[in-house]
PDB file of C-alpha atoms and ligand atoms in Angstrom:
ATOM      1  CA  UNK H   1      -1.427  -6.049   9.231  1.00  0.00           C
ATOM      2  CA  UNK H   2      -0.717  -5.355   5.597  1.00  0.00           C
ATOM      3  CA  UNK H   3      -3.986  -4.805   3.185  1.00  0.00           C
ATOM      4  CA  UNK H   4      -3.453  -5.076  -0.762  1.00  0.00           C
ATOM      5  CA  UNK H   5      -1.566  -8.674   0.605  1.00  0.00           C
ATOM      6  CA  UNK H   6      -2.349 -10.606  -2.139  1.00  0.00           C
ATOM      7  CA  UNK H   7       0.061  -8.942  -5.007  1.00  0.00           C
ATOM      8  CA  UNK H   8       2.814  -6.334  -5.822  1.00  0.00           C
ATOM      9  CA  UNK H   9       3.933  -4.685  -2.741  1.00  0.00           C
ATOM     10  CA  UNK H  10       2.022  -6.090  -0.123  1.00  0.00           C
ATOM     11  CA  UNK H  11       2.657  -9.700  -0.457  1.00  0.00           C
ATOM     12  CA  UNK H  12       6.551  -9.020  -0.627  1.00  0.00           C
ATOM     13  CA  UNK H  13       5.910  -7.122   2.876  1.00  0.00           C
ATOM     14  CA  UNK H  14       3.874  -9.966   4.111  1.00  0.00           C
ATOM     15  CA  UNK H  15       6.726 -12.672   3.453  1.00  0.00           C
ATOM     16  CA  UNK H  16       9.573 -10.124   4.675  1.00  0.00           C
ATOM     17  CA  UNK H  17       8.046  -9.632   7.946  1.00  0.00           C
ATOM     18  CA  UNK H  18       6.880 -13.357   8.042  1.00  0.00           C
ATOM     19  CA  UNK H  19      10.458 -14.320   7.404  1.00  0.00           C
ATOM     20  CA  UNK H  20      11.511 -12.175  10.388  1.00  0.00           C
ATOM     21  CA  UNK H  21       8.926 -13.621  12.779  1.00  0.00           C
ATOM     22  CA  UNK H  22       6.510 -11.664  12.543  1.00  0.00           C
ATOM     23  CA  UNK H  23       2.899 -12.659  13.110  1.00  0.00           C
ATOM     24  CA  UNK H  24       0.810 -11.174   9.806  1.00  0.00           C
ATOM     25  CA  UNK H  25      -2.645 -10.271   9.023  1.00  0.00           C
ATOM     26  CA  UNK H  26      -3.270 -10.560   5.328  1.00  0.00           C
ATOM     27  CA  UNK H  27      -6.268  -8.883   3.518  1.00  0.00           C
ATOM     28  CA  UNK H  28      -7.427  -8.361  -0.026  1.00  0.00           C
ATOM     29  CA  UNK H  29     -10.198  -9.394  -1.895  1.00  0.00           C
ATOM     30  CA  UNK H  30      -8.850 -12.572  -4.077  1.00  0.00           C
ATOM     31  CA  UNK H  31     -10.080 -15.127  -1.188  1.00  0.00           C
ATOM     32  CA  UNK H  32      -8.025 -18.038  -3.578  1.00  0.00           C
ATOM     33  CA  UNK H  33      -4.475 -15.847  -3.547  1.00  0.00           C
ATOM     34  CA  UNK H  34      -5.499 -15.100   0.146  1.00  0.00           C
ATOM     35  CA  UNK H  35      -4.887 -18.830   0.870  1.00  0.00           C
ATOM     36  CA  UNK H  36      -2.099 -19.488  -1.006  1.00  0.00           C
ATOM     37  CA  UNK H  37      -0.493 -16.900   0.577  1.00  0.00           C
ATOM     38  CA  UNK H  38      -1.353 -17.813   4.181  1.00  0.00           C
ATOM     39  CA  UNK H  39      -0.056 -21.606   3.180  1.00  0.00           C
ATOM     40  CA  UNK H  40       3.268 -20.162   1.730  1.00  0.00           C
ATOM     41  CA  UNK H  41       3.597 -17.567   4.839  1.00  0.00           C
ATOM     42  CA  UNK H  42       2.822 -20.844   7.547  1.00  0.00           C
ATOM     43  CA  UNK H  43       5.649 -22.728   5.507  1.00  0.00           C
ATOM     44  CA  UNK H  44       8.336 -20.179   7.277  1.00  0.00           C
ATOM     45  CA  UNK H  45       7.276 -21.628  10.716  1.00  0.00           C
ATOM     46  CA  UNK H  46       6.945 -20.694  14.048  1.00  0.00           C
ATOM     47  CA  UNK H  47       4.578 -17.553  13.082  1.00  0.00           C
ATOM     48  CA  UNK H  48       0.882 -17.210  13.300  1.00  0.00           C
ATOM     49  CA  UNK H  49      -1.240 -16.020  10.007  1.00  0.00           C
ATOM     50  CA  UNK H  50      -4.810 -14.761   9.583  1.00  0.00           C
ATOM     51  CA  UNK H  51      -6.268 -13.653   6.353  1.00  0.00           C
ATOM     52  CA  UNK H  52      -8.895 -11.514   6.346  1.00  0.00           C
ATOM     53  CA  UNK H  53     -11.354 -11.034   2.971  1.00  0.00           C
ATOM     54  CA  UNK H  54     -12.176  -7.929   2.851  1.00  0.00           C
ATOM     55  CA  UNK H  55     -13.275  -4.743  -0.187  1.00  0.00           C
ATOM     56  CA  UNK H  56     -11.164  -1.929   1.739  1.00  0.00           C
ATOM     57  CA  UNK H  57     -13.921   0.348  -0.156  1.00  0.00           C
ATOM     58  CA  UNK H  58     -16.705  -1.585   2.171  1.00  0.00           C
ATOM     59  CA  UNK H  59     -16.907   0.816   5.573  1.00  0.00           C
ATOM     60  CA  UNK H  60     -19.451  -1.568   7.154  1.00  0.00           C
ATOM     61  CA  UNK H  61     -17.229  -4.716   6.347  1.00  0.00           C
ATOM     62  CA  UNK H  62     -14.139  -2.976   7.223  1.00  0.00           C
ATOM     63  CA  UNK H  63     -15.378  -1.933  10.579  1.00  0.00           C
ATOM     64  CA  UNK H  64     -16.864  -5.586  11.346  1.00  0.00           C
ATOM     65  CA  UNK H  65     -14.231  -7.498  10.631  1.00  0.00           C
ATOM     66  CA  UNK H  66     -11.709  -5.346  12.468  1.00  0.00           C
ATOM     67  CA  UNK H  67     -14.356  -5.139  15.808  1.00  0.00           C
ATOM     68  CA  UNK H  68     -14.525  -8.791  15.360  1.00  0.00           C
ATOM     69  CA  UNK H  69     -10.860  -9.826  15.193  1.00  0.00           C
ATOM     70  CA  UNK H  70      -9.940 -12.744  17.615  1.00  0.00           C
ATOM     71  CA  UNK H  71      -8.121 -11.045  21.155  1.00  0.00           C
ATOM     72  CA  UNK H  72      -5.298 -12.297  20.252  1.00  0.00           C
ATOM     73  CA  UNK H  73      -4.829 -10.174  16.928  1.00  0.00           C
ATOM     74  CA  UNK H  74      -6.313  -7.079  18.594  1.00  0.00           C
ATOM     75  CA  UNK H  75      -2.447  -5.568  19.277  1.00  0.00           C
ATOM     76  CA  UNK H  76      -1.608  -5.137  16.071  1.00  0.00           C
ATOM     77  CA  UNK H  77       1.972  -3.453  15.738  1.00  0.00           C
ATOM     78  CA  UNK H  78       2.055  -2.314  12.701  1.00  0.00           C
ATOM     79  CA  UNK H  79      -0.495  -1.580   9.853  1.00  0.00           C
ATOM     80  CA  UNK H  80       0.610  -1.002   6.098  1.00  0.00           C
ATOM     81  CA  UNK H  81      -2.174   0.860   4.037  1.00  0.00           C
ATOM     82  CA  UNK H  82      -0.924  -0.340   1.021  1.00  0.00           C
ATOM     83  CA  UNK H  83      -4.003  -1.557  -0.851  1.00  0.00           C
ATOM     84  CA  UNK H  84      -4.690   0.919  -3.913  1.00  0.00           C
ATOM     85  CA  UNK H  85      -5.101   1.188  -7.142  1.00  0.00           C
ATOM     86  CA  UNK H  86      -4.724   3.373 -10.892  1.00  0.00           C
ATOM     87  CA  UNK H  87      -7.520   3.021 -13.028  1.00  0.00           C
ATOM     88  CA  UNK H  88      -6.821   4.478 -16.382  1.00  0.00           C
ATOM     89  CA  UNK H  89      -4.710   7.196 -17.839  1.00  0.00           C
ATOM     90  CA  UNK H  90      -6.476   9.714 -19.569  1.00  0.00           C
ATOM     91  CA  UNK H  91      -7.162  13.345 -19.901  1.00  0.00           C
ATOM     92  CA  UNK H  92      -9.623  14.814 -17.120  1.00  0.00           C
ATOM     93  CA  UNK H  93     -11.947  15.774 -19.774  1.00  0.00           C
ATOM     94  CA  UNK H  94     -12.332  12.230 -21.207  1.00  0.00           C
ATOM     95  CA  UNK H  95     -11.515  10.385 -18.119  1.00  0.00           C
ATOM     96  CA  UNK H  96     -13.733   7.616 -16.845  1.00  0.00           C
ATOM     97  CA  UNK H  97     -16.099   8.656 -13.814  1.00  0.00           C
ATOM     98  CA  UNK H  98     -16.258   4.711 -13.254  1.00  0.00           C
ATOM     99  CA  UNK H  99     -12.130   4.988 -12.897  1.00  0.00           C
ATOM    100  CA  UNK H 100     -11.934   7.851 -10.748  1.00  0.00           C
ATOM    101  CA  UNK H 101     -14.837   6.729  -8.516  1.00  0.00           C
ATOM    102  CA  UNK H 102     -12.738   3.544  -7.977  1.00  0.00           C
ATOM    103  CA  UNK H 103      -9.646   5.031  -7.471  1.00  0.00           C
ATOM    104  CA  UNK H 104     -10.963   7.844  -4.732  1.00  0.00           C
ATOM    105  CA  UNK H 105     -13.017   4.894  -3.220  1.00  0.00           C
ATOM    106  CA  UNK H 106     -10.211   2.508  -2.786  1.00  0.00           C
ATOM    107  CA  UNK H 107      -7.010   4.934  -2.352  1.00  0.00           C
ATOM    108  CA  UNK H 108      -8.395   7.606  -0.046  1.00  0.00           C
ATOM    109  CA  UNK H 109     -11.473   6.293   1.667  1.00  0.00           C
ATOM    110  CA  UNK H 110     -10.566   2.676   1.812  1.00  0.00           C
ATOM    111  CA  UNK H 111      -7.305   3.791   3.685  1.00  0.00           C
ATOM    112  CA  UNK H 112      -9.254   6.090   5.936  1.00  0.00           C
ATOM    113  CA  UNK H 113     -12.130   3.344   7.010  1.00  0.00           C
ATOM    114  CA  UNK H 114      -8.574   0.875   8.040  1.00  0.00           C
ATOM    115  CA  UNK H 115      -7.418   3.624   9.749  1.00  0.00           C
ATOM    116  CA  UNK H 116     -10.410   4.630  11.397  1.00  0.00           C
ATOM    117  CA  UNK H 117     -10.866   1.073  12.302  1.00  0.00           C
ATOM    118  CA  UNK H 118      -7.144   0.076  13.647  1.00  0.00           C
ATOM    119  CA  UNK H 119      -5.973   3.050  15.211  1.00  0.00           C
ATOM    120  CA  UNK H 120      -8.301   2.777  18.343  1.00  0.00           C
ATOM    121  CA  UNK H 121      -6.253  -0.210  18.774  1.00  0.00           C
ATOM    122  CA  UNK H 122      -3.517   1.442  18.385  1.00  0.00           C
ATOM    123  CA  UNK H 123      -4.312   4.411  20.550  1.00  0.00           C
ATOM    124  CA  UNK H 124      -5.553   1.791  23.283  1.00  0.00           C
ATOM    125  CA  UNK H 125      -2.023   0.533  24.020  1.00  0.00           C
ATOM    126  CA  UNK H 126      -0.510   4.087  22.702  1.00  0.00           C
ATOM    127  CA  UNK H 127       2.182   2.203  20.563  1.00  0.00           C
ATOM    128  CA  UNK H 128       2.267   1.287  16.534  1.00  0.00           C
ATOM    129  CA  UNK H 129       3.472   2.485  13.644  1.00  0.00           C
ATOM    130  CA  UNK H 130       1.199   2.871  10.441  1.00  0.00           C
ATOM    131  CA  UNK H 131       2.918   3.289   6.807  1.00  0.00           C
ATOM    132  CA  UNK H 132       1.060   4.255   4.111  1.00  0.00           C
ATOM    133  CA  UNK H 133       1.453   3.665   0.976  1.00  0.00           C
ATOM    134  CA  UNK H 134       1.323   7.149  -1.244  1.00  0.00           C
ATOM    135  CA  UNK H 135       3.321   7.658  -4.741  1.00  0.00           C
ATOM    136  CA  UNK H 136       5.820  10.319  -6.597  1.00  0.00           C
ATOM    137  CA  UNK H 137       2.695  10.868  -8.252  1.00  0.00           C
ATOM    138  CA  UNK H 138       1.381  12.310  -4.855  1.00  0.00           C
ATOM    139  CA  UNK H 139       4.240  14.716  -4.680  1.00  0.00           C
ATOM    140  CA  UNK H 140       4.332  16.021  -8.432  1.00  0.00           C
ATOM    141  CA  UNK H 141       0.869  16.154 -10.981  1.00  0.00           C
ATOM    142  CA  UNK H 142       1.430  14.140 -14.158  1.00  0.00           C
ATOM    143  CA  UNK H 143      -0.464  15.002 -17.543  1.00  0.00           C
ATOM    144  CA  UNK H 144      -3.070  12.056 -17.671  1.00  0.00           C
ATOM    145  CA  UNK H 145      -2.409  11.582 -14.055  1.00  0.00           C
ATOM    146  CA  UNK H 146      -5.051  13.777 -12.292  1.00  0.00           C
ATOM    147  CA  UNK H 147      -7.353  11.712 -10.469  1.00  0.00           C
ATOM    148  CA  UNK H 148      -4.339   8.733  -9.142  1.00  0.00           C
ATOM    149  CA  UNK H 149      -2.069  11.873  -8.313  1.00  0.00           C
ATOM    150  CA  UNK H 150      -4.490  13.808  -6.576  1.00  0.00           C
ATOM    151  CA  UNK H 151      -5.730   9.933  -4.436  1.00  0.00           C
ATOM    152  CA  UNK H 152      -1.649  10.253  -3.466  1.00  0.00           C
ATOM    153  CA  UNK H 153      -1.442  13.789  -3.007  1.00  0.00           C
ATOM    154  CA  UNK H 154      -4.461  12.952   0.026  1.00  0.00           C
ATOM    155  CA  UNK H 155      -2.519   9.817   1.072  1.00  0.00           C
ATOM    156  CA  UNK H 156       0.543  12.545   1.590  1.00  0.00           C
ATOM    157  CA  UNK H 157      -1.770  15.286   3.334  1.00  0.00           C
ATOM    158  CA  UNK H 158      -3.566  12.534   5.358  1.00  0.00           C
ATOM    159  CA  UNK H 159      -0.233  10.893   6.413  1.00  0.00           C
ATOM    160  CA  UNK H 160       0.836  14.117   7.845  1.00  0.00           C
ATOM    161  CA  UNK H 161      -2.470  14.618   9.650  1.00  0.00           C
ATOM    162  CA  UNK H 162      -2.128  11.184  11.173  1.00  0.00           C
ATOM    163  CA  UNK H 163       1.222  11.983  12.237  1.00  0.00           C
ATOM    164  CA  UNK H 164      -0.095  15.168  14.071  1.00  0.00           C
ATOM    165  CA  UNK H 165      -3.343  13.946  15.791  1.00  0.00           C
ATOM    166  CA  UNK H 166      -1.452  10.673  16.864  1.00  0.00           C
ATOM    167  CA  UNK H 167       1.304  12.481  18.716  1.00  0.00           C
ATOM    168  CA  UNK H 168       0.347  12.113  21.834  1.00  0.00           C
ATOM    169  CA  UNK H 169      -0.059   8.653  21.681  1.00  0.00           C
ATOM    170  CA  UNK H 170       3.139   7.197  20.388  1.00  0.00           C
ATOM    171  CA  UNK H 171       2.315   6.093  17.159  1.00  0.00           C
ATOM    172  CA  UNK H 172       4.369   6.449  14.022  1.00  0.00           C
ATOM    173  CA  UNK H 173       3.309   7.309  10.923  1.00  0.00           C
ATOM    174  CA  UNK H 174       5.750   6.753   7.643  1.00  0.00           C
ATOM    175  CA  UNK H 175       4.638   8.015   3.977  1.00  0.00           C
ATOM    176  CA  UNK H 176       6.823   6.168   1.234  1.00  0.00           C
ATOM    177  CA  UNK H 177       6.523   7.264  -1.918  1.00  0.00           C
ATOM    178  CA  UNK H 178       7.132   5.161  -4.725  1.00  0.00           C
ATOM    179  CA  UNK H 179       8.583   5.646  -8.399  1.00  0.00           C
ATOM    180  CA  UNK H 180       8.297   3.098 -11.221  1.00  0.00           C
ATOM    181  CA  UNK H 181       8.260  -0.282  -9.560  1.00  0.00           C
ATOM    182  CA  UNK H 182       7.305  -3.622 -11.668  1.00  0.00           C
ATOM    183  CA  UNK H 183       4.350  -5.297 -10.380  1.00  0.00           C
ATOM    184  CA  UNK H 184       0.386  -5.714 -11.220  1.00  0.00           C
ATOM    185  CA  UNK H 185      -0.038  -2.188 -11.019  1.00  0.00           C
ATOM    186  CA  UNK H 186      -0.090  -1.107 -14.497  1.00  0.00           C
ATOM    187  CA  UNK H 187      -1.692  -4.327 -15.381  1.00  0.00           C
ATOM    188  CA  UNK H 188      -4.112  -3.011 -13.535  1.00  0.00           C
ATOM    189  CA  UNK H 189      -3.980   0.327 -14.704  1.00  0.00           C
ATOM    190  CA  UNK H 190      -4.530  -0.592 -18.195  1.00  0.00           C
ATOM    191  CA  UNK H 191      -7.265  -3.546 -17.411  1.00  0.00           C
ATOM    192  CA  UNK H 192      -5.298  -6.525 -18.226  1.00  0.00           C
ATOM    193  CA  UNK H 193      -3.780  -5.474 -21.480  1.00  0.00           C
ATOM    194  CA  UNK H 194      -0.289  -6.450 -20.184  1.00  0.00           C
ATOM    195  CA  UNK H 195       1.831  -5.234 -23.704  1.00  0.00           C
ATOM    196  CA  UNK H 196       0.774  -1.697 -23.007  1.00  0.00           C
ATOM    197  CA  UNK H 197       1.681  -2.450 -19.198  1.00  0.00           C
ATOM    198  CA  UNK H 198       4.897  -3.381 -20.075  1.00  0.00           C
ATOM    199  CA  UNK H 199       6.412  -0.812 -22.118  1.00  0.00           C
ATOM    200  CA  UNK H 200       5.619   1.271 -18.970  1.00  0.00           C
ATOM    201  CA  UNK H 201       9.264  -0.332 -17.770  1.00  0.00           C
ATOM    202  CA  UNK H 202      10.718  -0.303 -21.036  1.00  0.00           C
ATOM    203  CA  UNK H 203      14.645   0.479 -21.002  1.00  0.00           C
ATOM    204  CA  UNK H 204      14.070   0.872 -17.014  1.00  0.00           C
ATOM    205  CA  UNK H 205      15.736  -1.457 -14.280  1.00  0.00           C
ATOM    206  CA  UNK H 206      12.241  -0.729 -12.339  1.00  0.00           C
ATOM    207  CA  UNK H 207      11.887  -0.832  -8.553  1.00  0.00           C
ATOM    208  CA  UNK H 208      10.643  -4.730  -7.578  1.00  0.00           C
ATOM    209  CA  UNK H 209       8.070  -5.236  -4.662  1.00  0.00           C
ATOM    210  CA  UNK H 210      10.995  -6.423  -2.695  1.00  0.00           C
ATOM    211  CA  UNK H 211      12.861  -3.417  -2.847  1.00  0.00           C
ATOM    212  CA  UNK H 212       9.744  -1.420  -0.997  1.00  0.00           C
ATOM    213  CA  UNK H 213       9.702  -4.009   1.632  1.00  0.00           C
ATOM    214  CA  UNK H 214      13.122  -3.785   2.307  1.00  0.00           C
ATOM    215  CA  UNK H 215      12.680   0.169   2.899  1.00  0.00           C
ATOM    216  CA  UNK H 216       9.491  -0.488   5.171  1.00  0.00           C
ATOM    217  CA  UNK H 217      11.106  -3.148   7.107  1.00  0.00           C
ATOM    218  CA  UNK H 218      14.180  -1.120   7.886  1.00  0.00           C
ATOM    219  CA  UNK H 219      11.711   1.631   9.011  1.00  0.00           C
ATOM    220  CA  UNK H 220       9.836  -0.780  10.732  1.00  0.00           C
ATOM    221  CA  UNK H 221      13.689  -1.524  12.703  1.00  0.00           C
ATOM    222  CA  UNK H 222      14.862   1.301  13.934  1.00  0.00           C
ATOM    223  CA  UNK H 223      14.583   2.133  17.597  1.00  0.00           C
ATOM    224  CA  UNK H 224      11.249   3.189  19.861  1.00  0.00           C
ATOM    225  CA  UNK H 225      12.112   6.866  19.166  1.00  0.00           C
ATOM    226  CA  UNK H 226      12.849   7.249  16.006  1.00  0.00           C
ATOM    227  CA  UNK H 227      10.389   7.909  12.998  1.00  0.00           C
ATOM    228  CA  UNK H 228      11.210   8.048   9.724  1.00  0.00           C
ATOM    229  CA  UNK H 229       8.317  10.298   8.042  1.00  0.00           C
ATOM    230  CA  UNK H 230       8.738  10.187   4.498  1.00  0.00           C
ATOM    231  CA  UNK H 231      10.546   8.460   1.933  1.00  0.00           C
ATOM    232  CA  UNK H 232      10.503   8.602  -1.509  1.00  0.00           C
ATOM    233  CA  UNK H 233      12.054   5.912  -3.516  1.00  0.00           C
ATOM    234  CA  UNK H 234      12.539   5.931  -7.269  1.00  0.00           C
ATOM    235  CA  UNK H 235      14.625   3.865  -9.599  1.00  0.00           C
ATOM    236  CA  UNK H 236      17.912   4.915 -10.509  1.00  0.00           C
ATOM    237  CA  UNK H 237      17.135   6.099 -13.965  1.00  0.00           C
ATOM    238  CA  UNK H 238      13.886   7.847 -12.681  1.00  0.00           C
ATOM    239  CA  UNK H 239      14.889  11.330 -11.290  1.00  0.00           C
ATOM    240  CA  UNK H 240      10.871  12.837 -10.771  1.00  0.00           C
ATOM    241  CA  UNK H 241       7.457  11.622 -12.088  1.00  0.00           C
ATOM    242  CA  UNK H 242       8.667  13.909 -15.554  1.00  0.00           C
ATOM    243  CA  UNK H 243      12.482  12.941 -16.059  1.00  0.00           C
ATOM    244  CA  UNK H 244      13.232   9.359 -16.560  1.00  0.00           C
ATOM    245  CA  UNK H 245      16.224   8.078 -18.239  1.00  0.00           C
ATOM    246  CA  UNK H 246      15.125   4.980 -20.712  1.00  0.00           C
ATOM    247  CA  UNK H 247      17.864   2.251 -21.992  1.00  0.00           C
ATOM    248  CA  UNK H 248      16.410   2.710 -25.838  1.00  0.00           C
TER     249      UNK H 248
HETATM  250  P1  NDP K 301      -0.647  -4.528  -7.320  1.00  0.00           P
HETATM  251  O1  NDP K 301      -1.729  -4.322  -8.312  1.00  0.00           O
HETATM  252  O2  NDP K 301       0.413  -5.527  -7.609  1.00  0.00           O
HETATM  253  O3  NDP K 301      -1.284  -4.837  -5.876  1.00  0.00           O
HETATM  254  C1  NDP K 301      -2.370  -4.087  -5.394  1.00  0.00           C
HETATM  255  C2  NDP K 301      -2.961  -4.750  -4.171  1.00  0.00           C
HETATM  256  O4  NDP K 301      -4.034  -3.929  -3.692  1.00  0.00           O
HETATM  257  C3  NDP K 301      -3.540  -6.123  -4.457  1.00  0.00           C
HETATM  258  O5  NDP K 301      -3.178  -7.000  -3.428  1.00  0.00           O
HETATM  259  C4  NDP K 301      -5.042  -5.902  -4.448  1.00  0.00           C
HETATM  260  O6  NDP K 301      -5.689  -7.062  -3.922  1.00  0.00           O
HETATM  261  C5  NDP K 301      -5.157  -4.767  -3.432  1.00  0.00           C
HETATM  262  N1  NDP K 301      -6.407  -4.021  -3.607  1.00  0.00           N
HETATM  263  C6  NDP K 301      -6.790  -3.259  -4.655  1.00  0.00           C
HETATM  264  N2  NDP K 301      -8.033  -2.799  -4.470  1.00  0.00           N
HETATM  265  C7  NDP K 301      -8.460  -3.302  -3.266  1.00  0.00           C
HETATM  266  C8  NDP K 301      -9.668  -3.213  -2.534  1.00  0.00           C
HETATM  267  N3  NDP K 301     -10.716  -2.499  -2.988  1.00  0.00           N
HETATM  268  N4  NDP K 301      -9.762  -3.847  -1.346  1.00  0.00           N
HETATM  269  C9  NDP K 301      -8.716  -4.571  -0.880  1.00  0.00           C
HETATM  270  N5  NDP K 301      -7.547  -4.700  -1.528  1.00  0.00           N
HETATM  271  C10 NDP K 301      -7.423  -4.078  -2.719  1.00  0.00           C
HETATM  272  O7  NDP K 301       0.011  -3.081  -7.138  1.00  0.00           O
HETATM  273  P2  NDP K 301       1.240  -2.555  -6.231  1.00  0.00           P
HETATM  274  O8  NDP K 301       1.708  -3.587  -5.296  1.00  0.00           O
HETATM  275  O9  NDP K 301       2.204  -1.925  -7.136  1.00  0.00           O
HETATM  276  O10 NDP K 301       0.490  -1.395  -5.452  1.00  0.00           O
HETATM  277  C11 NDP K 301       0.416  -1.308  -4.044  1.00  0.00           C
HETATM  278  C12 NDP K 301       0.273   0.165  -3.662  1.00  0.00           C
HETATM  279  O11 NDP K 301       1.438   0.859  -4.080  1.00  0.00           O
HETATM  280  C13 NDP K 301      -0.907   0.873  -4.302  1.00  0.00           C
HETATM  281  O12 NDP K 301      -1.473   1.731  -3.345  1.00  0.00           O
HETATM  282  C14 NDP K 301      -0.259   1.698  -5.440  1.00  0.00           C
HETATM  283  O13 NDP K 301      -0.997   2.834  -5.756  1.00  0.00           O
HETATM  284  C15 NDP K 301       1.076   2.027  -4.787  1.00  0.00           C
HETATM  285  N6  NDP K 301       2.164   2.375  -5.694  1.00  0.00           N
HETATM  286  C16 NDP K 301       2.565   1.524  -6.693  1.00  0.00           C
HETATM  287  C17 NDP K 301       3.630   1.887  -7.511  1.00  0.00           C
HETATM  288  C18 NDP K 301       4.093   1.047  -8.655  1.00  0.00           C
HETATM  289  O14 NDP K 301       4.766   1.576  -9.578  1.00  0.00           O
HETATM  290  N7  NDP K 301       3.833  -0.251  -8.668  1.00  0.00           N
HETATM  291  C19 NDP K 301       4.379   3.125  -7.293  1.00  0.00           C
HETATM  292  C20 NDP K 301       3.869   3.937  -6.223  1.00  0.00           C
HETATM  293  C21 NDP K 301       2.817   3.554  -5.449  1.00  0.00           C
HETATM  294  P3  NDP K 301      -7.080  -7.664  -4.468  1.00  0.00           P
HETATM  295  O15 NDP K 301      -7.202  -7.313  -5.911  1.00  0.00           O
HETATM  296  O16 NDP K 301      -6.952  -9.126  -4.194  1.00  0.00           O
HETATM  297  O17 NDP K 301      -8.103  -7.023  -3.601  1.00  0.00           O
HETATM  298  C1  8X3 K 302       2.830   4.699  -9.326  1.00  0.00           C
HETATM  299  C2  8X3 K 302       3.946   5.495  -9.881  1.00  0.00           C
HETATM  300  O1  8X3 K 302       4.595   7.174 -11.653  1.00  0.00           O
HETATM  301  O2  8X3 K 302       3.110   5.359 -12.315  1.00  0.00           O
HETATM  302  O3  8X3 K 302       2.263   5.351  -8.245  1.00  0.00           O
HETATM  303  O4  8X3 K 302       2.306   7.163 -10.969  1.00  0.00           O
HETATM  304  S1  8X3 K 302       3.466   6.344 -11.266  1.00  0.00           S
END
């Protein structure tokens, strides 16, 4: 199960496990990219899809649809919290409450009500492995960053948590931390205005969505007892959230 399915990250983990056989639920909240994606994810053959439309940010909706998944869907192997967000870049005291409501909202609680809602699955057949999706700018503050680092800094503290009170039943939990990596995100970031998103990558040979799928899907390989907790991937001419080394 992979939310945030219908761009960036999540859709390149969707086909990569698709093209390996793998059964996939889908989720985000563009019902129209949903669909294409389910067609395009069918085309591979032989696997089964079911896309789910769904606001993360939505506890009630979040718990109903996961309650009311078909039997069939209820083991779900793996789940990849990957649907998140920046809103904004701007000082903390000129930052938008709007932003930062929508960026705690989506990043930290959204994760937590998928969690809270597929892990009793989880814990019910004490196997899976869940892999969530935190940032470099969960590991190291950024001026302008505040609110988006501190979202990943609780995606890193929660991961750890996860990994802790899920012990005893089997379950993995990986944290991969992204650098710079080219997809809607600073679209996103900087609502729609896609010049200023793009000199974000300027001069940088920037991660690509396929690049994080390849890392989760080795994780995702290895044997029953082995875990690999973190992983931080970065570009090769990004060294840390600061130090970046720009083709000018
Ligand atoms: P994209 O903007 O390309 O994709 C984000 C995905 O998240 C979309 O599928 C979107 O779907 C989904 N999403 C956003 N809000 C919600 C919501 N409320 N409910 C359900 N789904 C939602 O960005 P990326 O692929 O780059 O980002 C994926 C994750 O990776 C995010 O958590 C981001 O913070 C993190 N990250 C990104 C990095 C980068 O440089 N790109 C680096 C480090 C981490 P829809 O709009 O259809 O709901
Ligand atoms: C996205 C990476 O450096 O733009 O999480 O915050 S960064």
């Amino acid at each position: 199960m992979v939310t945030g399915a219908t761009a960036g990250f999540g859709k390149a983990i969707a086909m990569l496990f698709a093209k390996h056989g793998y059964n996939i639920i889908i989720s985000g909240r563009r019902k129209e990219r949903l669909d294409a994606l389910e067609k395009e994810l069918l085309s591979f053959g032989k696997i089964k899809v079911l896309s789910l439309n769904f606001d993360v940010r939505k506890q009630d909706e979040v718990a109903s649809v996961i309650q009311n998944l078909p039997a069939e869907w209820k083991a779900i192997d793996i789940l990849v919290n990957n649907a998140g967000l920046a809103a904004g870049l701007g000082h903390i005291d000129t930052g938008l409450i709007d932003d930062w409501d929508r960026m705690i909202d989506t990043n930290v609680k959204g994760l937590l009500y998928v969690t809270r809602a597929v892990a009793p699955l989880m814990v019910a057949r004490n196997s899976g492995h869940i892999f969530n999706i935190g940032s470099i700018a969960g590991l190291e503050a950024y001026e302008n960053g505040n609110v988006y680092c501190a979202t990943k800094s609780a995606v890193n503290s929660l991961s750890k948590s996860m990994r802790i009170d899920l012990l005893k039943n089997n379950i993995k939990v990986t944290h991969i931390a992204p650098g710079m990596a080219e997809t809607e995100f600073s679209l996103v970031r900087f609502n729609g205005d896609d010049e200023k998103a793009k000199t974000v990558y300027k001069g940088i040979d920037a991660l690509t969505a396929d690049d994080i799928a390849d890392a989760i899907y080795y994780c995702a390989s290895l044997p029953a007892h082995v875990c690999i907790n973190d992983l931080v991937i970065t570009p090769v001419q990004q060294a840390s959230a600061y130090y970046s080394n720009r083709k000018v």
